[in-house]
């Protein structure tokens, strides 16, 4: 059993985390089952919420007691106004958001079924991310950690580079992206947390222990981990040279949307607070699992007390395996 004392908020000011990337107006429909062909499907619940990978991660930081800032882009339309207003009302500093003349804000339609699985239809205007501001070490020096996703690669690259120069944790949300995006961003990241689909795609295999080993050899300079939903999480322990597997907390999944984003936000805040890596992975895993019990995308992100309570009651399963030669 875990006690929560190691996960209490640090003394002094709340740690500051900068999140960079997606800001989307999502329309969520709750359905009994996902469609298998053409026709009409009738939802029994519905929610509209501003989220996206970086935005949802920023919300997780704020819910867990951190100070979250978001750099993202919206269009010069009413949807963009709603996105910024929604995120600001959720406790996120949106003063660094960009309004792009002539571009449409990102939107998506999402179906969530009774097993918590989802079907996502996103739309991103290519013009949203054409403008890329310079980013210096001074621009990120006031933050305790930086987290970027793959939706605005050029800004992500500049931000990660500035964070590394400033000696800050430079964390990459390694989700599925266009050709060459991960390969461009990974060399300047200090920590890479891959989604299972992106990791398997890069490694060319679905055997997760082997995946971690391949990715560690590919990106030797960085902390490497892979999140795999109900299969738990895997990472390379740089102290021991072993690949670690942490089982996932057992929950009844109602909505898995944004669970990975909540994991990344919790991970970034833990890095900003200086939590050791095994505790960081447990903390982020519990935050993501608790989110899955609530319909509503990122709105289901737990607060710090809820995560600490969950950790106290979690019978953690951890296994280790030596990195095998190729």
CSV table of C-alpha atoms in Angstrom, one decimal:
chain,number,residue,atom,x,y,z
A,1,UNK,CA,0.0,0.0,0.0
A,2,UNK,CA,1.1,3.6,-0.7
A,3,UNK,CA,0.9,6.5,1.6
A,4,UNK,CA,0.2,9.9,0.1
A,5,UNK,CA,2.8,11.9,2.0
A,6,UNK,CA,5.3,11.8,-0.8
A,7,UNK,CA,2.7,13.3,-3.1
A,8,UNK,CA,1.6,16.3,-1.0
A,9,UNK,CA,2.0,19.7,-2.5
A,10,UNK,CA,5.5,21.1,-2.0
A,11,UNK,CA,6.0,24.0,0.3
A,12,UNK,CA,6.1,27.6,-1.1
A,13,UNK,CA,4.7,28.7,-4.4
A,14,UNK,CA,2.8,26.4,-6.7
A,15,UNK,CA,5.1,25.1,-9.5
A,16,UNK,CA,4.6,26.6,-12.9
A,17,UNK,CA,4.1,24.4,-16.0
A,18,UNK,CA,4.0,25.7,-19.6
A,19,UNK,CA,1.9,23.6,-22.0
A,20,UNK,CA,2.3,24.1,-25.7
A,21,UNK,CA,0.0,22.8,-28.5
A,22,UNK,CA,-3.6,21.9,-29.2
A,23,UNK,CA,-6.7,23.9,-28.2
A,24,UNK,CA,-9.9,22.5,-29.7
A,25,UNK,CA,-13.6,22.9,-29.1
A,26,UNK,CA,-14.9,19.3,-28.7
A,27,UNK,CA,-18.4,18.2,-28.9
A,28,UNK,CA,-18.8,14.9,-27.0
A,29,UNK,CA,-21.7,12.6,-27.6
A,30,UNK,CA,-22.3,9.6,-25.3
A,31,UNK,CA,-23.7,6.6,-27.1
A,32,UNK,CA,-24.4,3.0,-26.1
A,33,UNK,CA,-22.0,1.6,-28.8
A,34,UNK,CA,-19.8,3.0,-31.5
A,35,UNK,CA,-21.3,2.8,-35.1
A,36,UNK,CA,-20.1,0.1,-37.4
A,37,UNK,CA,-21.5,1.5,-40.6
A,38,UNK,CA,-23.7,4.2,-42.1
A,39,UNK,CA,-26.9,5.4,-40.6
A,40,UNK,CA,-28.1,7.5,-37.6
A,41,UNK,CA,-27.0,7.1,-34.0
A,42,UNK,CA,-28.8,8.8,-31.1
A,43,UNK,CA,-26.7,9.9,-28.2
A,44,UNK,CA,-28.1,10.0,-24.6
A,45,UNK,CA,-25.7,12.7,-23.3
A,46,UNK,CA,-23.7,15.6,-24.8
A,47,UNK,CA,-21.1,18.1,-23.7
A,48,UNK,CA,-19.1,20.8,-25.4
A,49,UNK,CA,-15.8,21.6,-23.9
A,50,UNK,CA,-12.5,23.3,-24.9
A,51,UNK,CA,-9.7,20.7,-24.7
A,52,UNK,CA,-7.0,19.1,-26.8
A,53,UNK,CA,-3.7,17.5,-25.7
A,54,UNK,CA,-1.9,20.5,-24.3
A,55,UNK,CA,-5.1,22.2,-23.1
A,56,UNK,CA,-6.2,19.1,-21.2
A,57,UNK,CA,-2.7,18.6,-19.8
A,58,UNK,CA,-2.8,22.3,-18.6
A,59,UNK,CA,-6.1,21.7,-16.9
A,60,UNK,CA,-4.7,18.6,-15.1
A,61,UNK,CA,-1.8,20.8,-13.8
A,62,UNK,CA,-4.3,23.4,-12.5
A,63,UNK,CA,-6.6,20.7,-10.9
A,64,UNK,CA,-3.6,19.1,-9.2
A,65,UNK,CA,-2.5,22.4,-7.6
A,66,UNK,CA,0.0,23.7,-10.1
A,67,UNK,CA,0.1,27.0,-12.0
A,68,UNK,CA,-0.7,26.2,-15.7
A,69,UNK,CA,0.0,28.3,-18.7
A,70,UNK,CA,-1.0,27.5,-22.3
A,71,UNK,CA,0.5,28.5,-25.6
A,72,UNK,CA,-1.9,27.5,-28.4
A,73,UNK,CA,-3.6,29.0,-31.4
A,74,UNK,CA,-7.3,29.7,-32.2
A,75,UNK,CA,-9.0,31.4,-35.2
A,76,UNK,CA,-10.5,34.8,-35.3
A,77,UNK,CA,-14.0,33.4,-34.9
A,78,UNK,CA,-16.6,32.9,-32.1
A,79,UNK,CA,-15.3,29.4,-31.5
A,80,UNK,CA,-11.9,30.7,-30.7
A,81,UNK,CA,-13.4,33.2,-28.2
A,82,UNK,CA,-15.3,30.3,-26.6
A,83,UNK,CA,-12.1,28.1,-26.4
A,84,UNK,CA,-10.1,30.9,-24.7
A,85,UNK,CA,-13.0,31.8,-22.3
A,86,UNK,CA,-13.5,28.1,-21.4
A,87,UNK,CA,-9.9,27.4,-20.7
A,88,UNK,CA,-9.4,30.7,-18.8
A,89,UNK,CA,-12.4,29.9,-16.6
A,90,UNK,CA,-10.8,26.5,-15.8
A,91,UNK,CA,-7.8,28.2,-14.1
A,92,UNK,CA,-5.4,28.2,-17.1
A,93,UNK,CA,-3.3,31.3,-18.0
A,94,UNK,CA,-4.2,31.8,-21.6
A,95,UNK,CA,-2.4,35.2,-22.0
A,96,UNK,CA,0.1,33.4,-24.4
A,97,UNK,CA,-2.7,32.2,-26.8
A,98,UNK,CA,-2.5,33.4,-30.4
A,99,UNK,CA,-5.5,34.6,-32.4
A,100,UNK,CA,-4.9,33.9,-36.1
A,101,UNK,CA,-6.6,36.2,-38.6
A,102,UNK,CA,-8.3,34.3,-41.4
A,103,UNK,CA,-8.0,30.9,-39.8
A,104,UNK,CA,-10.7,28.7,-38.3
A,105,UNK,CA,-10.5,27.4,-34.8
A,106,UNK,CA,-9.9,23.6,-34.3
A,107,UNK,CA,-13.1,21.6,-33.6
A,108,UNK,CA,-13.8,17.9,-33.2
A,109,UNK,CA,-16.8,15.6,-32.8
A,110,UNK,CA,-16.3,12.7,-30.4
A,111,UNK,CA,-18.5,9.6,-29.7
A,112,UNK,CA,-17.9,7.9,-26.4
A,113,UNK,CA,-19.5,4.5,-25.8
A,114,UNK,CA,-20.5,2.7,-22.6
A,115,UNK,CA,-17.1,0.9,-22.5
A,116,UNK,CA,-15.4,4.3,-22.4
A,117,UNK,CA,-13.9,3.9,-25.9
A,118,UNK,CA,-14.2,6.7,-28.4
A,119,UNK,CA,-14.4,7.7,-32.0
A,120,UNK,CA,-12.9,11.1,-32.8
A,121,UNK,CA,-13.3,13.3,-36.0
A,122,UNK,CA,-11.0,16.3,-35.6
A,123,UNK,CA,-10.5,19.3,-37.9
A,124,UNK,CA,-7.4,21.5,-37.8
A,125,UNK,CA,-7.1,24.5,-40.1
A,126,UNK,CA,-3.6,24.4,-41.6
A,127,UNK,CA,-3.4,28.2,-41.2
A,128,UNK,CA,-3.6,28.0,-37.4
A,129,UNK,CA,0.0,27.0,-36.9
A,130,UNK,CA,1.8,28.8,-39.7
A,131,UNK,CA,3.0,31.7,-37.5
A,132,UNK,CA,5.8,30.7,-35.1
A,133,UNK,CA,7.1,33.2,-32.6
A,134,UNK,CA,10.7,33.1,-31.4
A,135,UNK,CA,11.2,31.5,-28.0
A,136,UNK,CA,14.2,32.2,-25.9
A,137,UNK,CA,15.5,30.8,-22.6
A,138,UNK,CA,14.3,34.0,-20.9
A,139,UNK,CA,10.8,33.3,-22.2
A,140,UNK,CA,10.6,30.0,-20.3
A,141,UNK,CA,12.9,30.8,-17.4
A,142,UNK,CA,10.0,31.5,-15.0
A,143,UNK,CA,8.5,28.0,-15.6
A,144,UNK,CA,9.5,24.9,-13.6
A,145,UNK,CA,8.7,22.5,-16.5
A,146,UNK,CA,7.6,22.7,-20.1
A,147,UNK,CA,5.3,20.2,-21.9
A,148,UNK,CA,4.7,20.2,-25.6
A,149,UNK,CA,2.4,18.1,-27.8
A,150,UNK,CA,2.8,17.3,-31.5
A,151,UNK,CA,0.1,19.6,-33.0
A,152,UNK,CA,2.3,22.7,-33.4
A,153,UNK,CA,5.7,21.1,-34.2
A,154,UNK,CA,7.7,24.3,-35.1
A,155,UNK,CA,6.7,26.1,-31.9
A,156,UNK,CA,7.2,22.9,-29.9
A,157,UNK,CA,10.7,22.6,-31.3
A,158,UNK,CA,11.6,26.1,-30.3
A,159,UNK,CA,10.0,25.8,-26.8
A,160,UNK,CA,11.8,22.5,-26.1
A,161,UNK,CA,15.1,23.9,-27.2
A,162,UNK,CA,14.7,27.0,-25.0
A,163,UNK,CA,13.7,24.8,-22.0
A,164,UNK,CA,16.7,22.6,-22.4
A,165,UNK,CA,18.9,25.7,-22.7
A,166,UNK,CA,17.3,27.0,-19.5
A,167,UNK,CA,17.9,23.7,-17.7
A,168,UNK,CA,14.2,23.0,-17.3
A,169,UNK,CA,12.4,19.6,-17.8
A,170,UNK,CA,11.5,19.6,-21.5
A,171,UNK,CA,8.7,17.0,-21.9
A,172,UNK,CA,7.4,15.7,-25.2
A,173,UNK,CA,3.9,14.2,-25.4
A,174,UNK,CA,4.9,11.6,-28.0
A,175,UNK,CA,1.6,10.9,-29.6
A,176,UNK,CA,0.9,9.8,-33.2
A,177,UNK,CA,2.0,12.6,-35.5
A,178,UNK,CA,2.9,13.4,-39.1
A,179,UNK,CA,6.0,11.9,-40.7
A,180,UNK,CA,9.2,13.1,-39.1
A,181,UNK,CA,7.6,15.1,-36.3
A,182,UNK,CA,8.6,12.9,-33.5
A,183,UNK,CA,12.1,12.5,-35.0
A,184,UNK,CA,12.4,16.3,-35.2
A,185,UNK,CA,11.2,17.0,-31.6
A,186,UNK,CA,12.7,14.0,-29.7
A,187,UNK,CA,16.4,15.1,-29.9
A,188,UNK,CA,15.7,18.3,-27.9
A,189,UNK,CA,13.4,16.7,-25.3
A,190,UNK,CA,14.6,15.6,-21.9
A,191,UNK,CA,11.6,13.4,-21.2
A,192,UNK,CA,9.4,11.6,-23.8
A,193,UNK,CA,6.2,10.0,-22.8
A,194,UNK,CA,4.8,8.0,-25.8
A,195,UNK,CA,1.3,6.8,-26.4
A,196,UNK,CA,1.2,3.1,-27.2
A,197,UNK,CA,0.2,3.6,-30.9
A,198,UNK,CA,3.0,6.1,-31.5
A,199,UNK,CA,5.6,4.0,-29.7
A,200,UNK,CA,4.7,0.9,-31.6
A,201,UNK,CA,4.7,2.7,-34.9
A,202,UNK,CA,8.2,4.1,-34.2
A,203,UNK,CA,9.6,0.8,-32.9
A,204,UNK,CA,8.0,-1.4,-35.5
A,205,UNK,CA,6.8,-3.9,-32.9
A,206,UNK,CA,3.8,-4.4,-30.5
A,207,UNK,CA,5.9,-6.1,-27.7
A,208,UNK,CA,5.9,-3.2,-25.2
A,209,UNK,CA,9.0,-4.2,-23.3
A,210,UNK,CA,10.9,-4.5,-26.6
A,211,UNK,CA,9.4,-1.2,-27.7
A,212,UNK,CA,10.8,0.7,-24.7
A,213,UNK,CA,14.3,-0.8,-25.3
A,214,UNK,CA,14.2,0.2,-29.0
A,215,UNK,CA,13.1,3.7,-28.3
A,216,UNK,CA,15.7,4.1,-25.5
A,217,UNK,CA,18.4,3.1,-27.9
A,218,UNK,CA,17.0,5.5,-30.5
A,219,UNK,CA,16.7,8.5,-28.1
A,220,UNK,CA,19.5,7.7,-25.5
A,221,UNK,CA,19.6,11.2,-24.1
A,222,UNK,CA,16.0,11.3,-22.9
A,223,UNK,CA,13.9,9.6,-20.2
A,224,UNK,CA,11.7,7.2,-22.2
A,225,UNK,CA,8.2,5.9,-21.2
A,226,UNK,CA,5.2,4.4,-22.9
A,227,UNK,CA,1.6,4.6,-21.6
A,228,UNK,CA,-0.6,1.7,-22.6
A,229,UNK,CA,-4.0,2.3,-21.0
A,230,UNK,CA,-5.3,-0.7,-19.0
A,231,UNK,CA,-1.9,-2.5,-19.7
A,232,UNK,CA,-0.2,0.1,-17.5
A,233,UNK,CA,2.9,2.0,-18.2
A,234,UNK,CA,6.5,1.1,-19.1
A,235,UNK,CA,9.7,3.1,-18.8
A,236,UNK,CA,13.5,2.8,-18.9
A,237,UNK,CA,15.1,3.3,-15.5
A,238,UNK,CA,18.3,5.2,-16.2
A,239,UNK,CA,19.6,4.4,-12.7
A,240,UNK,CA,19.5,0.6,-13.1
A,241,UNK,CA,19.4,0.0,-16.8
A,242,UNK,CA,16.1,-1.9,-16.4
A,243,UNK,CA,12.8,-1.6,-18.1
A,244,UNK,CA,10.0,-1.1,-15.5
A,245,UNK,CA,6.4,-2.1,-15.9
A,246,UNK,CA,3.7,-0.5,-13.7
A,247,UNK,CA,0.3,-2.1,-13.7
A,248,UNK,CA,-2.6,0.3,-14.2
A,249,UNK,CA,-5.0,1.0,-11.3
A,250,UNK,CA,-8.2,-1.0,-11.7
A,251,UNK,CA,-11.2,1.2,-12.5
A,252,UNK,CA,-14.4,1.0,-14.4
A,253,UNK,CA,-13.8,3.1,-17.5
A,254,UNK,CA,-16.6,5.4,-18.5
A,255,UNK,CA,-14.7,7.7,-20.7
A,256,UNK,CA,-11.0,7.4,-21.8
A,257,UNK,CA,-11.0,10.6,-23.7
A,258,UNK,CA,-8.2,12.9,-22.4
A,259,UNK,CA,-6.8,10.2,-20.1
A,260,UNK,CA,-3.4,10.4,-21.8
A,261,UNK,CA,-3.4,14.2,-21.6
A,262,UNK,CA,-4.2,14.1,-17.9
A,263,UNK,CA,-1.3,11.6,-17.5
A,264,UNK,CA,1.1,14.1,-19.3
A,265,UNK,CA,-0.1,17.0,-17.2
A,266,UNK,CA,0.4,15.1,-14.0
A,267,UNK,CA,3.8,13.9,-15.1
A,268,UNK,CA,4.9,17.5,-16.0
A,269,UNK,CA,3.7,18.8,-12.6
A,270,UNK,CA,5.5,16.0,-10.8
A,271,UNK,CA,8.7,16.8,-12.8
A,272,UNK,CA,8.3,20.5,-11.9
A,273,UNK,CA,8.0,19.5,-8.2
A,274,UNK,CA,11.1,17.3,-8.4
A,275,UNK,CA,9.3,14.0,-7.6
A,276,UNK,CA,11.4,10.8,-8.2
A,277,UNK,CA,10.5,9.1,-11.4
A,278,UNK,CA,8.8,6.0,-10.0
A,279,UNK,CA,6.6,8.2,-7.8
A,280,UNK,CA,6.0,10.4,-10.8
A,281,UNK,CA,4.8,7.5,-12.9
A,282,UNK,CA,2.5,6.3,-10.1
A,283,UNK,CA,1.1,9.8,-9.6
A,284,UNK,CA,0.4,10.3,-13.3
A,285,UNK,CA,-1.1,6.8,-13.7
A,286,UNK,CA,-3.5,7.3,-10.8
A,287,UNK,CA,-4.6,10.7,-12.2
A,288,UNK,CA,-5.3,9.2,-15.6
A,289,UNK,CA,-7.2,6.2,-14.2
A,290,UNK,CA,-9.4,8.4,-12.0
A,291,UNK,CA,-10.2,10.6,-15.0
A,292,UNK,CA,-11.5,7.5,-16.9
A,293,UNK,CA,-14.3,7.0,-14.3
A,294,UNK,CA,-16.0,10.3,-15.4
A,295,UNK,CA,-17.7,11.2,-18.7
A,296,UNK,CA,-16.6,14.6,-20.1
A,297,UNK,CA,-13.1,14.5,-21.5
A,298,UNK,CA,-10.7,16.7,-19.5
A,299,UNK,CA,-13.4,17.8,-17.1
A,300,UNK,CA,-13.0,14.5,-15.3
A,301,UNK,CA,-9.5,15.3,-14.2
A,302,UNK,CA,-9.1,14.7,-10.5
A,303,UNK,CA,-7.9,17.1,-7.8
A,304,UNK,CA,-4.8,16.4,-5.8
A,305,UNK,CA,-6.6,15.1,-2.8
A,306,UNK,CA,-8.4,12.5,-5.0
A,307,UNK,CA,-5.2,11.3,-6.5
A,308,UNK,CA,-3.6,11.0,-3.0
A,309,UNK,CA,-6.5,9.0,-1.7
A,310,UNK,CA,-6.3,6.7,-4.7
A,311,UNK,CA,-2.6,6.2,-4.2
A,312,UNK,CA,-3.2,5.3,-0.6
A,313,UNK,CA,-5.5,2.5,-1.5
A,314,UNK,CA,-3.7,1.2,-4.6
A,315,UNK,CA,-1.9,-2.1,-4.3
A,316,UNK,CA,0.8,-1.3,-6.8
A,317,UNK,CA,2.3,-3.9,-9.1
A,318,UNK,CA,5.8,-3.2,-10.4
A,319,UNK,CA,8.1,-5.6,-12.4
A,320,UNK,CA,11.5,-5.0,-13.8
A,321,UNK,CA,13.4,-6.6,-16.7
A,322,UNK,CA,17.0,-6.0,-17.8
A,323,UNK,CA,17.5,-4.3,-21.2
A,324,UNK,CA,18.2,-7.2,-23.6
A,325,UNK,CA,20.8,-6.9,-26.4
A,326,UNK,CA,19.5,-6.5,-29.9
